[in-house]
Amino acid sequence: GRLYVNRVFHMSADKMFELLFSDSLFIRRFMEARKITGATSTPWQRDGSGSLKRTLKYTITITNPLVGKFSTATEMQTLHKDSHEGQNYMVDAEVYTHDVPYHDYFYTFNRFCIIRNSKHKCRLRVYTDVKYKKQPWGLVKSFITKNSWSGLEDYFRHLETELLEEEAELTSGGGDS
Ligand code: YK8
């Protein structure tokens, strides 16, 4: 896998979690900028092991010329039970893109770690991996992997940029940060 984001932000771990994993203005605007439409989400619900789970569905717009312009996607998120409010959060997300070529072979695994640094600082780490449900022919596999990495890199670089913007807005004028 790859580590796409690994940086300290001047905001609390709670704030970071709220920005990324609730129906925040931030995430709504970000989705709009990425042309991700029709997003629906189940509420966070506790499973047998004590973790919280939710399922998101949306349509993504794709810029890769090899692929159709849109794809529906399903994202299953797990907030691990040892995530302590105000401290650290770990969210695993499995993303299935249903309408891209070879969609039945692979999915994407994203792990978000939000680690409290101090009252007003946290570290965000996003680790990503392309996973295979069945083994494709070698050339196909490298084709999928290569095309997935480029799309993911673009996405997470953009997310990091927008988070830095948000951080700047939060720390300017706020006063008590
Ligand atoms: C989520 C992984 C692969 C896919 C795409 C497919 C290439 C198909 C390969 C063929 C277009 C928001 C990606 C990047 C679309 C976007 C997905 C996003 C960024 C040519 C063999 C959508 C996180 C996420 C996970 C997986 C990404 C797809 O929050 O290359």
mmCIF file with all atom_site columns, C-alpha atoms and ligand atoms in Angstrom:
data_model
loop_
_atom_site.group_PDB
_atom_site.id
_atom_site.type_symbol
_atom_site.label_atom_id
_atom_site.label_alt_id
_atom_site.label_comp_id
_atom_site.label_asym_id
_atom_site.label_entity_id
_atom_site.label_seq_id
_atom_site.pdbx_PDB_ins_code
_atom_site.Cartn_x
_atom_site.Cartn_y
_atom_site.Cartn_z
_atom_site.occupancy
_atom_site.B_iso_or_equiv
_atom_site.pdbx_formal_charge
_atom_site.auth_seq_id
_atom_site.auth_comp_id
_atom_site.auth_asym_id
_atom_site.auth_atom_id
_atom_site.pdbx_PDB_model_num
ATOM   1   C CA  . GLY A 1 1   ? 0.000   0.000   0.000   1.00 0.00 ? 1   GLY A CA  1
ATOM   2   C CA  . ARG A 1 2   ? 0.883   3.674   0.047   1.00 0.00 ? 2   ARG A CA  1
ATOM   3   C CA  . LEU A 1 3   ? 0.734   6.487   2.572   1.00 0.00 ? 3   LEU A CA  1
ATOM   4   C CA  . TYR A 1 4   ? -0.892  9.415   0.781   1.00 0.00 ? 4   TYR A CA  1
ATOM   5   C CA  . VAL A 1 5   ? -1.379  11.814  3.650   1.00 0.00 ? 5   VAL A CA  1
ATOM   6   C CA  . ASN A 1 6   ? 0.826   12.047  6.740   1.00 0.00 ? 6   ASN A CA  1
ATOM   7   C CA  . ARG A 1 7   ? 0.744   15.474  8.297   1.00 0.00 ? 7   ARG A CA  1
ATOM   8   C CA  . VAL A 1 8   ? -0.009  17.423  11.453  1.00 0.00 ? 8   VAL A CA  1
ATOM   9   C CA  . PHE A 1 9   ? -2.968  19.806  11.264  1.00 0.00 ? 9   PHE A CA  1
ATOM   10  C CA  . HIS A 1 10  ? -3.717  22.673  13.568  1.00 0.00 ? 10  HIS A CA  1
ATOM   11  C CA  . MET A 1 11  ? -7.141  21.401  14.657  1.00 0.00 ? 11  MET A CA  1
ATOM   12  C CA  . SER A 1 12  ? -8.365  18.948  17.250  1.00 0.00 ? 12  SER A CA  1
ATOM   13  C CA  . ALA A 1 13  ? -8.771  15.261  16.456  1.00 0.00 ? 13  ALA A CA  1
ATOM   14  C CA  . ASP A 1 14  ? -12.531 15.685  17.046  1.00 0.00 ? 14  ASP A CA  1
ATOM   15  C CA  . LYS A 1 15  ? -12.684 18.475  14.502  1.00 0.00 ? 15  LYS A CA  1
ATOM   16  C CA  . MET A 1 16  ? -10.834 16.405  11.905  1.00 0.00 ? 16  MET A CA  1
ATOM   17  C CA  . PHE A 1 17  ? -13.172 13.461  12.494  1.00 0.00 ? 17  PHE A CA  1
ATOM   18  C CA  . GLU A 1 18  ? -16.201 15.713  12.189  1.00 0.00 ? 18  GLU A CA  1
ATOM   19  C CA  . LEU A 1 19  ? -14.931 17.284  8.946   1.00 0.00 ? 19  LEU A CA  1
ATOM   20  C CA  . LEU A 1 20  ? -14.262 13.937  7.278   1.00 0.00 ? 20  LEU A CA  1
ATOM   21  C CA  . PHE A 1 21  ? -16.883 11.609  8.732   1.00 0.00 ? 21  PHE A CA  1
ATOM   22  C CA  . SER A 1 22  ? -20.037 13.578  9.374   1.00 0.00 ? 22  SER A CA  1
ATOM   23  C CA  . ASP A 1 23  ? -22.324 15.397  6.992   1.00 0.00 ? 23  ASP A CA  1
ATOM   24  C CA  . SER A 1 24  ? -20.123 18.489  7.303   1.00 0.00 ? 24  SER A CA  1
ATOM   25  C CA  . LEU A 1 25  ? -20.148 21.531  5.044   1.00 0.00 ? 25  LEU A CA  1
ATOM   26  C CA  . PHE A 1 26  ? -16.488 20.732  4.339   1.00 0.00 ? 26  PHE A CA  1
ATOM   27  C CA  . ILE A 1 27  ? -17.122 17.243  2.970   1.00 0.00 ? 27  ILE A CA  1
ATOM   28  C CA  . ARG A 1 28  ? -20.181 18.401  1.030   1.00 0.00 ? 28  ARG A CA  1
ATOM   29  C CA  . ARG A 1 29  ? -18.126 21.099  -0.678  1.00 0.00 ? 29  ARG A CA  1
ATOM   30  C CA  . PHE A 1 30  ? -15.276 18.710  -1.327  1.00 0.00 ? 30  PHE A CA  1
ATOM   31  C CA  . MET A 1 31  ? -17.604 16.190  -2.951  1.00 0.00 ? 31  MET A CA  1
ATOM   32  C CA  . GLU A 1 32  ? -19.071 18.957  -5.055  1.00 0.00 ? 32  GLU A CA  1
ATOM   33  C CA  . ALA A 1 33  ? -15.582 19.963  -6.194  1.00 0.00 ? 33  ALA A CA  1
ATOM   34  C CA  . ARG A 1 34  ? -14.796 16.301  -7.091  1.00 0.00 ? 34  ARG A CA  1
ATOM   35  C CA  . LYS A 1 35  ? -18.168 15.989  -8.844  1.00 0.00 ? 35  LYS A CA  1
ATOM   36  C CA  . ILE A 1 36  ? -19.267 13.224  -6.518  1.00 0.00 ? 36  ILE A CA  1
ATOM   37  C CA  . THR A 1 37  ? -23.063 13.267  -6.659  1.00 0.00 ? 37  THR A CA  1
ATOM   38  C CA  . GLY A 1 38  ? -26.101 11.596  -5.140  1.00 0.00 ? 38  GLY A CA  1
ATOM   39  C CA  . ALA A 1 39  ? -24.342 10.666  -1.888  1.00 0.00 ? 39  ALA A CA  1
ATOM   40  C CA  . THR A 1 40  ? -26.401 8.754   0.654   1.00 0.00 ? 40  THR A CA  1
ATOM   41  C CA  . SER A 1 41  ? -25.242 7.325   3.953   1.00 0.00 ? 41  SER A CA  1
ATOM   42  C CA  . THR A 1 42  ? -26.641 4.983   6.557   1.00 0.00 ? 42  THR A CA  1
ATOM   43  C CA  . PRO A 1 43  ? -26.155 6.261   10.122  1.00 0.00 ? 43  PRO A CA  1
ATOM   44  C CA  . TRP A 1 44  ? -23.220 4.915   12.143  1.00 0.00 ? 44  TRP A CA  1
ATOM   45  C CA  . GLN A 1 45  ? -24.431 1.671   13.683  1.00 0.00 ? 45  GLN A CA  1
ATOM   46  C CA  . ARG A 1 46  ? -22.763 -0.588  16.187  1.00 0.00 ? 46  ARG A CA  1
ATOM   47  C CA  . ASP A 1 47  ? -21.930 -4.100  14.999  1.00 0.00 ? 47  ASP A CA  1
ATOM   48  C CA  . GLY A 1 48  ? -21.396 -7.292  17.024  1.00 0.00 ? 48  GLY A CA  1
ATOM   49  C CA  . SER A 1 49  ? -17.740 -6.501  17.770  1.00 0.00 ? 49  SER A CA  1
ATOM   50  C CA  . GLY A 1 50  ? -18.511 -3.020  19.133  1.00 0.00 ? 50  GLY A CA  1
ATOM   51  C CA  . SER A 1 51  ? -17.200 -1.104  16.128  1.00 0.00 ? 51  SER A CA  1
ATOM   52  C CA  . LEU A 1 52  ? -19.378 1.416   14.292  1.00 0.00 ? 52  LEU A CA  1
ATOM   53  C CA  . LYS A 1 53  ? -20.221 0.867   10.657  1.00 0.00 ? 53  LYS A CA  1
ATOM   54  C CA  . ARG A 1 54  ? -21.894 2.818   7.896   1.00 0.00 ? 54  ARG A CA  1
ATOM   55  C CA  . THR A 1 55  ? -22.343 2.458   4.154   1.00 0.00 ? 55  THR A CA  1
ATOM   56  C CA  . LEU A 1 56  ? -22.089 5.306   1.676   1.00 0.00 ? 56  LEU A CA  1
ATOM   57  C CA  . LYS A 1 57  ? -23.297 5.235   -1.897  1.00 0.00 ? 57  LYS A CA  1
ATOM   58  C CA  . TYR A 1 58  ? -22.516 7.844   -4.504  1.00 0.00 ? 58  TYR A CA  1
ATOM   59  C CA  . THR A 1 59  ? -21.667 8.443   -8.145  1.00 0.00 ? 59  THR A CA  1
ATOM   60  C CA  . ILE A 1 60  ? -18.129 9.523   -8.994  1.00 0.00 ? 60  ILE A CA  1
ATOM   61  C CA  . THR A 1 61  ? -17.001 11.459  -12.040 1.00 0.00 ? 61  THR A CA  1
ATOM   62  C CA  . ILE A 1 62  ? -13.892 9.974   -13.620 1.00 0.00 ? 62  ILE A CA  1
ATOM   63  C CA  . THR A 1 63  ? -11.266 11.902  -15.559 1.00 0.00 ? 63  THR A CA  1
ATOM   64  C CA  . ASN A 1 64  ? -9.267  8.857   -16.709 1.00 0.00 ? 64  ASN A CA  1
ATOM   65  C CA  . PRO A 1 65  ? -9.801  8.720   -20.514 1.00 0.00 ? 65  PRO A CA  1
ATOM   66  C CA  . LEU A 1 66  ? -9.654  4.912   -20.461 1.00 0.00 ? 66  LEU A CA  1
ATOM   67  C CA  . VAL A 1 67  ? -12.768 4.684   -18.340 1.00 0.00 ? 67  VAL A CA  1
ATOM   68  C CA  . GLY A 1 68  ? -16.396 5.817   -18.743 1.00 0.00 ? 68  GLY A CA  1
ATOM   69  C CA  . LYS A 1 69  ? -17.153 9.233   -17.312 1.00 0.00 ? 69  LYS A CA  1
ATOM   70  C CA  . PHE A 1 70  ? -19.156 8.046   -14.282 1.00 0.00 ? 70  PHE A CA  1
ATOM   71  C CA  . SER A 1 71  ? -19.318 5.142   -11.909 1.00 0.00 ? 71  SER A CA  1
ATOM   72  C CA  . THR A 1 72  ? -21.516 4.292   -8.989  1.00 0.00 ? 72  THR A CA  1
ATOM   73  C CA  . ALA A 1 73  ? -19.594 3.400   -5.850  1.00 0.00 ? 73  ALA A CA  1
ATOM   74  C CA  . THR A 1 74  ? -20.264 1.791   -2.490  1.00 0.00 ? 74  THR A CA  1
ATOM   75  C CA  . GLU A 1 75  ? -18.046 2.622   0.464   1.00 0.00 ? 75  GLU A CA  1
ATOM   76  C CA  . MET A 1 76  ? -18.215 0.605   3.679   1.00 0.00 ? 76  MET A CA  1
ATOM   77  C CA  . GLN A 1 77  ? -16.677 2.403   6.622   1.00 0.00 ? 77  GLN A CA  1
ATOM   78  C CA  . THR A 1 78  ? -15.710 0.920   9.982   1.00 0.00 ? 78  THR A CA  1
ATOM   79  C CA  . LEU A 1 79  ? -14.885 3.156   12.924  1.00 0.00 ? 79  LEU A CA  1
ATOM   80  C CA  . HIS A 1 80  ? -12.829 0.910   15.172  1.00 0.00 ? 80  HIS A CA  1
ATOM   81  C CA  . LYS A 1 81  ? -14.130 0.429   18.663  1.00 0.00 ? 81  LYS A CA  1
ATOM   82  C CA  . ASP A 1 82  ? -10.879 1.475   20.301  1.00 0.00 ? 82  ASP A CA  1
ATOM   83  C CA  . SER A 1 83  ? -11.293 4.941   18.778  1.00 0.00 ? 83  SER A CA  1
ATOM   84  C CA  . HIS A 1 84  ? -11.653 7.194   21.820  1.00 0.00 ? 84  HIS A CA  1
ATOM   85  C CA  . GLU A 1 85  ? -13.560 10.383  21.432  1.00 0.00 ? 85  GLU A CA  1
ATOM   86  C CA  . GLY A 1 86  ? -11.248 13.359  21.651  1.00 0.00 ? 86  GLY A CA  1
ATOM   87  C CA  . GLN A 1 87  ? -8.223  11.119  21.227  1.00 0.00 ? 87  GLN A CA  1
ATOM   88  C CA  . ASN A 1 88  ? -7.589  8.862   18.279  1.00 0.00 ? 88  ASN A CA  1
ATOM   89  C CA  . TYR A 1 89  ? -9.836  7.612   15.524  1.00 0.00 ? 89  TYR A CA  1
ATOM   90  C CA  . MET A 1 90  ? -9.250  4.814   13.057  1.00 0.00 ? 90  MET A CA  1
ATOM   91  C CA  . VAL A 1 91  ? -11.616 4.428   10.118  1.00 0.00 ? 91  VAL A CA  1
ATOM   92  C CA  . ASP A 1 92  ? -11.236 1.720   7.496   1.00 0.00 ? 92  ASP A CA  1
ATOM   93  C CA  . ALA A 1 93  ? -13.060 2.224   4.211   1.00 0.00 ? 93  ALA A CA  1
ATOM   94  C CA  . GLU A 1 94  ? -13.594 -0.355  1.483   1.00 0.00 ? 94  GLU A CA  1
ATOM   95  C CA  . VAL A 1 95  ? -14.552 1.302   -1.779  1.00 0.00 ? 95  VAL A CA  1
ATOM   96  C CA  . TYR A 1 96  ? -16.147 -0.645  -4.624  1.00 0.00 ? 96  TYR A CA  1
ATOM   97  C CA  . THR A 1 97  ? -16.441 1.145   -7.974  1.00 0.00 ? 97  THR A CA  1
ATOM   98  C CA  . HIS A 1 98  ? -19.167 -0.788  -9.767  1.00 0.00 ? 98  HIS A CA  1
ATOM   99  C CA  . ASP A 1 99  ? -18.990 0.513   -13.316 1.00 0.00 ? 99  ASP A CA  1
ATOM   100 C CA  . VAL A 1 100 ? -15.287 0.620   -14.201 1.00 0.00 ? 100 VAL A CA  1
ATOM   101 C CA  . PRO A 1 101 ? -13.569 -2.071  -16.277 1.00 0.00 ? 101 PRO A CA  1
ATOM   102 C CA  . TYR A 1 102 ? -12.545 -5.147  -14.221 1.00 0.00 ? 102 TYR A CA  1
ATOM   103 C CA  . HIS A 1 103 ? -14.665 -3.862  -11.312 1.00 0.00 ? 103 HIS A CA  1
ATOM   104 C CA  . ASP A 1 104 ? -15.326 -7.434  -10.178 1.00 0.00 ? 104 ASP A CA  1
ATOM   105 C CA  . TYR A 1 105 ? -11.593 -8.001  -9.632  1.00 0.00 ? 105 TYR A CA  1
ATOM   106 C CA  . PHE A 1 106 ? -10.631 -5.239  -7.237  1.00 0.00 ? 106 PHE A CA  1
ATOM   107 C CA  . TYR A 1 107 ? -11.601 -2.739  -4.587  1.00 0.00 ? 107 TYR A CA  1
ATOM   108 C CA  . THR A 1 108 ? -9.754  -0.030  -2.710  1.00 0.00 ? 108 THR A CA  1
ATOM   109 C CA  . PHE A 1 109 ? -8.926  -0.116  0.968   1.00 0.00 ? 109 PHE A CA  1
ATOM   110 C CA  . ASN A 1 110 ? -8.362  3.228   2.708   1.00 0.00 ? 110 ASN A CA  1
ATOM   111 C CA  . ARG A 1 111 ? -7.307  3.555   6.334   1.00 0.00 ? 111 ARG A CA  1
ATOM   112 C CA  . PHE A 1 112 ? -7.702  6.948   8.020   1.00 0.00 ? 112 PHE A CA  1
ATOM   113 C CA  . CYS A 1 113 ? -5.859  7.447   11.308  1.00 0.00 ? 113 CYS A CA  1
ATOM   114 C CA  . ILE A 1 114 ? -6.524  10.629  13.247  1.00 0.00 ? 114 ILE A CA  1
ATOM   115 C CA  . ILE A 1 115 ? -4.109  10.903  16.137  1.00 0.00 ? 115 ILE A CA  1
ATOM   116 C CA  . ARG A 1 116 ? -4.397  13.534  18.831  1.00 0.00 ? 116 ARG A CA  1
ATOM   117 C CA  . ASN A 1 117 ? -1.220  15.551  19.195  1.00 0.00 ? 117 ASN A CA  1
ATOM   118 C CA  . SER A 1 118 ? -2.399  18.180  21.640  1.00 0.00 ? 118 SER A CA  1
ATOM   119 C CA  . LYS A 1 119 ? -5.662  19.946  22.397  1.00 0.00 ? 119 LYS A CA  1
ATOM   120 C CA  . HIS A 1 120 ? -5.581  21.794  19.082  1.00 0.00 ? 120 HIS A CA  1
ATOM   121 C CA  . LYS A 1 121 ? -3.404  19.566  16.937  1.00 0.00 ? 121 LYS A CA  1
ATOM   122 C CA  . CYS A 1 122 ? -3.786  16.191  15.309  1.00 0.00 ? 122 CYS A CA  1
ATOM   123 C CA  . ARG A 1 123 ? -1.989  14.049  12.788  1.00 0.00 ? 123 ARG A CA  1
ATOM   124 C CA  . LEU A 1 124 ? -3.892  12.646  9.824   1.00 0.00 ? 124 LEU A CA  1
ATOM   125 C CA  . ARG A 1 125 ? -2.576  9.559   8.098   1.00 0.00 ? 125 ARG A CA  1
ATOM   126 C CA  . VAL A 1 126 ? -4.262  8.029   5.089   1.00 0.00 ? 126 VAL A CA  1
ATOM   127 C CA  . TYR A 1 127 ? -3.002  4.679   3.938   1.00 0.00 ? 127 TYR A CA  1
ATOM   128 C CA  . THR A 1 128 ? -4.354  3.181   0.724   1.00 0.00 ? 128 THR A CA  1
ATOM   129 C CA  . ASP A 1 129 ? -4.138  -0.212  -0.910  1.00 0.00 ? 129 ASP A CA  1
ATOM   130 C CA  . VAL A 1 130 ? -5.616  -1.797  -4.018  1.00 0.00 ? 130 VAL A CA  1
ATOM   131 C CA  . LYS A 1 131 ? -7.001  -5.223  -3.097  1.00 0.00 ? 131 LYS A CA  1
ATOM   132 C CA  . TYR A 1 132 ? -7.898  -8.110  -5.364  1.00 0.00 ? 132 TYR A CA  1
ATOM   133 C CA  . LYS A 1 133 ? -10.963 -10.321 -4.978  1.00 0.00 ? 133 LYS A CA  1
ATOM   134 C CA  . LYS A 1 134 ? -9.715  -12.620 -7.715  1.00 0.00 ? 134 LYS A CA  1
ATOM   135 C CA  . GLN A 1 135 ? -6.354  -12.763 -9.393  1.00 0.00 ? 135 GLN A CA  1
ATOM   136 C CA  . PRO A 1 136 ? -6.399  -11.213 -12.852 1.00 0.00 ? 136 PRO A CA  1
ATOM   137 C CA  . TRP A 1 137 ? -3.854  -11.894 -15.579 1.00 0.00 ? 137 TRP A CA  1
ATOM   138 C CA  . GLY A 1 138 ? -0.555  -10.135 -14.727 1.00 0.00 ? 138 GLY A CA  1
ATOM   139 C CA  . LEU A 1 139 ? -0.847  -7.409  -17.335 1.00 0.00 ? 139 LEU A CA  1
ATOM   140 C CA  . VAL A 1 140 ? -4.411  -6.632  -16.329 1.00 0.00 ? 140 VAL A CA  1
ATOM   141 C CA  . LYS A 1 141 ? -3.379  -6.451  -12.698 1.00 0.00 ? 141 LYS A CA  1
ATOM   142 C CA  . SER A 1 142 ? -0.630  -3.925  -13.340 1.00 0.00 ? 142 SER A CA  1
ATOM   143 C CA  . PHE A 1 143 ? -3.053  -1.950  -15.511 1.00 0.00 ? 143 PHE A CA  1
ATOM   144 C CA  . ILE A 1 144 ? -5.639  -1.797  -12.726 1.00 0.00 ? 144 ILE A CA  1
ATOM   145 C CA  . THR A 1 145 ? -3.038  -0.973  -10.068 1.00 0.00 ? 145 THR A CA  1
ATOM   146 C CA  . LYS A 1 146 ? -1.400  1.774   -12.125 1.00 0.00 ? 146 LYS A CA  1
ATOM   147 C CA  . ASN A 1 147 ? -4.703  3.425   -13.003 1.00 0.00 ? 147 ASN A CA  1
ATOM   148 C CA  . SER A 1 148 ? -5.993  3.174   -9.461  1.00 0.00 ? 148 SER A CA  1
ATOM   149 C CA  . TRP A 1 149 ? -2.866  4.746   -7.947  1.00 0.00 ? 149 TRP A CA  1
ATOM   150 C CA  . SER A 1 150 ? -2.995  7.744   -10.243 1.00 0.00 ? 150 SER A CA  1
ATOM   151 C CA  . GLY A 1 151 ? -6.671  8.389   -9.451  1.00 0.00 ? 151 GLY A CA  1
ATOM   152 C CA  . LEU A 1 152 ? -6.121  7.907   -5.720  1.00 0.00 ? 152 LEU A CA  1
ATOM   153 C CA  . GLU A 1 153 ? -3.063  10.129  -5.625  1.00 0.00 ? 153 GLU A CA  1
ATOM   154 C CA  . ASP A 1 154 ? -4.966  12.924  -7.314  1.00 0.00 ? 154 ASP A CA  1
ATOM   155 C CA  . TYR A 1 155 ? -7.904  12.515  -4.932  1.00 0.00 ? 155 TYR A CA  1
ATOM   156 C CA  . PHE A 1 156 ? -5.888  12.507  -1.713  1.00 0.00 ? 156 PHE A CA  1
ATOM   157 C CA  . ARG A 1 157 ? -3.610  15.336  -2.810  1.00 0.00 ? 157 ARG A CA  1
ATOM   158 C CA  . HIS A 1 158 ? -6.723  17.414  -3.407  1.00 0.00 ? 158 HIS A CA  1
ATOM   159 C CA  . LEU A 1 159 ? -8.183  16.375  -0.033  1.00 0.00 ? 159 LEU A CA  1
ATOM   160 C CA  . GLU A 1 160 ? -4.966  17.422  1.724   1.00 0.00 ? 160 GLU A CA  1
ATOM   161 C CA  . THR A 1 161 ? -5.001  20.804  -0.042  1.00 0.00 ? 161 THR A CA  1
ATOM   162 C CA  . GLU A 1 162 ? -8.602  21.432  0.996   1.00 0.00 ? 162 GLU A CA  1
ATOM   163 C CA  . LEU A 1 163 ? -7.860  20.420  4.594   1.00 0.00 ? 163 LEU A CA  1
ATOM   164 C CA  . LEU A 1 164 ? -4.989  22.908  4.691   1.00 0.00 ? 164 LEU A CA  1
ATOM   165 C CA  . GLU A 1 165 ? -7.399  25.595  3.441   1.00 0.00 ? 165 GLU A CA  1
ATOM   166 C CA  . GLU A 1 166 ? -9.865  24.670  6.165   1.00 0.00 ? 166 GLU A CA  1
ATOM   167 C CA  . GLU A 1 167 ? -7.093  24.731  8.774   1.00 0.00 ? 167 GLU A CA  1
ATOM   168 C CA  . ALA A 1 168 ? -6.117  28.225  7.642   1.00 0.00 ? 168 ALA A CA  1
ATOM   169 C CA  . GLU A 1 169 ? -9.723  29.398  7.994   1.00 0.00 ? 169 GLU A CA  1
ATOM   170 C CA  . LEU A 1 170 ? -10.061 27.823  11.421  1.00 0.00 ? 170 LEU A CA  1
ATOM   171 C CA  . THR A 1 171 ? -6.839  29.335  12.779  1.00 0.00 ? 171 THR A CA  1
ATOM   172 C CA  . SER A 1 172 ? -7.377  32.830  11.364  1.00 0.00 ? 172 SER A CA  1
ATOM   173 C CA  . GLY A 1 173 ? -9.725  34.956  13.400  1.00 0.00 ? 173 GLY A CA  1
ATOM   174 C CA  . GLY A 1 174 ? -10.678 32.155  15.769  1.00 0.00 ? 174 GLY A CA  1
ATOM   175 C CA  . GLY A 1 175 ? -8.454  33.616  18.468  1.00 0.00 ? 175 GLY A CA  1
ATOM   176 C CA  . ASP A 1 176 ? -8.581  30.798  21.026  1.00 0.00 ? 176 ASP A CA  1
ATOM   177 C CA  . SER A 1 177 ? -6.589  28.303  18.958  1.00 0.00 ? 177 SER A CA  1
HETATM 178 C C1  . YK8 B 2 .   ? -13.623 7.657   -2.178  1.00 0.00 ? 1   YK8 B C1  1
HETATM 179 C C2  . YK8 B 2 .   ? -9.955  3.477   -7.444  1.00 0.00 ? 1   YK8 B C2  1
HETATM 180 C C3  . YK8 B 2 .   ? -9.909  3.180   -8.939  1.00 0.00 ? 1   YK8 B C3  1
HETATM 181 C C4  . YK8 B 2 .   ? -10.782 4.260   -9.616  1.00 0.00 ? 1   YK8 B C4  1
HETATM 182 C C5  . YK8 B 2 .   ? -10.365 4.511   -11.090 1.00 0.00 ? 1   YK8 B C5  1
HETATM 183 C C6  . YK8 B 2 .   ? -10.626 3.205   -11.837 1.00 0.00 ? 1   YK8 B C6  1
HETATM 184 C C7  . YK8 B 2 .   ? -9.628  2.825   -12.807 1.00 0.00 ? 1   YK8 B C7  1
HETATM 185 C C8  . YK8 B 2 .   ? -10.071 1.557   -13.480 1.00 0.00 ? 1   YK8 B C8  1
HETATM 186 C C9  . YK8 B 2 .   ? -8.911  0.778   -13.955 1.00 0.00 ? 1   YK8 B C9  1
HETATM 187 C C10 . YK8 B 2 .   ? -9.157  0.216   -15.322 1.00 0.00 ? 1   YK8 B C10 1
HETATM 188 C C11 . YK8 B 2 .   ? -11.103 5.624   -11.773 1.00 0.00 ? 1   YK8 B C11 1
HETATM 189 C C12 . YK8 B 2 .   ? -13.916 8.585   -3.352  1.00 0.00 ? 1   YK8 B C12 1
HETATM 190 C C13 . YK8 B 2 .   ? -10.813 5.409   -8.590  1.00 0.00 ? 1   YK8 B C13 1
HETATM 191 C C14 . YK8 B 2 .   ? -9.525  6.213   -8.558  1.00 0.00 ? 1   YK8 B C14 1
HETATM 192 C C15 . YK8 B 2 .   ? -12.007 6.336   -8.638  1.00 0.00 ? 1   YK8 B C15 1
HETATM 193 C C16 . YK8 B 2 .   ? -12.150 7.198   -7.393  1.00 0.00 ? 1   YK8 B C16 1
HETATM 194 C C17 . YK8 B 2 .   ? -12.200 6.377   -6.078  1.00 0.00 ? 1   YK8 B C17 1
HETATM 195 C C18 . YK8 B 2 .   ? -12.252 7.267   -4.786  1.00 0.00 ? 1   YK8 B C18 1
HETATM 196 C C19 . YK8 B 2 .   ? -11.191 8.382   -4.872  1.00 0.00 ? 1   YK8 B C19 1
HETATM 197 C C20 . YK8 B 2 .   ? -8.664  1.134   -16.419 1.00 0.00 ? 1   YK8 B C20 1
HETATM 198 C C21 . YK8 B 2 .   ? -8.541  -1.127  -15.363 1.00 0.00 ? 1   YK8 B C21 1
HETATM 199 C C22 . YK8 B 2 .   ? -13.660 7.868   -4.673  1.00 0.00 ? 1   YK8 B C22 1
HETATM 200 C C23 . YK8 B 2 .   ? -12.199 7.153   -2.242  1.00 0.00 ? 1   YK8 B C23 1
HETATM 201 C C24 . YK8 B 2 .   ? -11.970 6.483   -3.556  1.00 0.00 ? 1   YK8 B C24 1
HETATM 202 C C25 . YK8 B 2 .   ? -11.576 5.207   -3.576  1.00 0.00 ? 1   YK8 B C25 1
HETATM 203 C C26 . YK8 B 2 .   ? -11.238 4.475   -4.823  1.00 0.00 ? 1   YK8 B C26 1
HETATM 204 C C27 . YK8 B 2 .   ? -11.032 5.393   -6.021  1.00 0.00 ? 1   YK8 B C27 1
HETATM 205 C C28 . YK8 B 2 .   ? -11.003 4.575   -7.305  1.00 0.00 ? 1   YK8 B C28 1
HETATM 206 O O1  . YK8 B 2 .   ? -13.853 8.338   -0.945  1.00 0.00 ? 1   YK8 B O1  1
HETATM 207 O O2  . YK8 B 2 .   ? -8.988  4.837   -11.156 1.00 0.00 ? 1   YK8 B O2  1
#
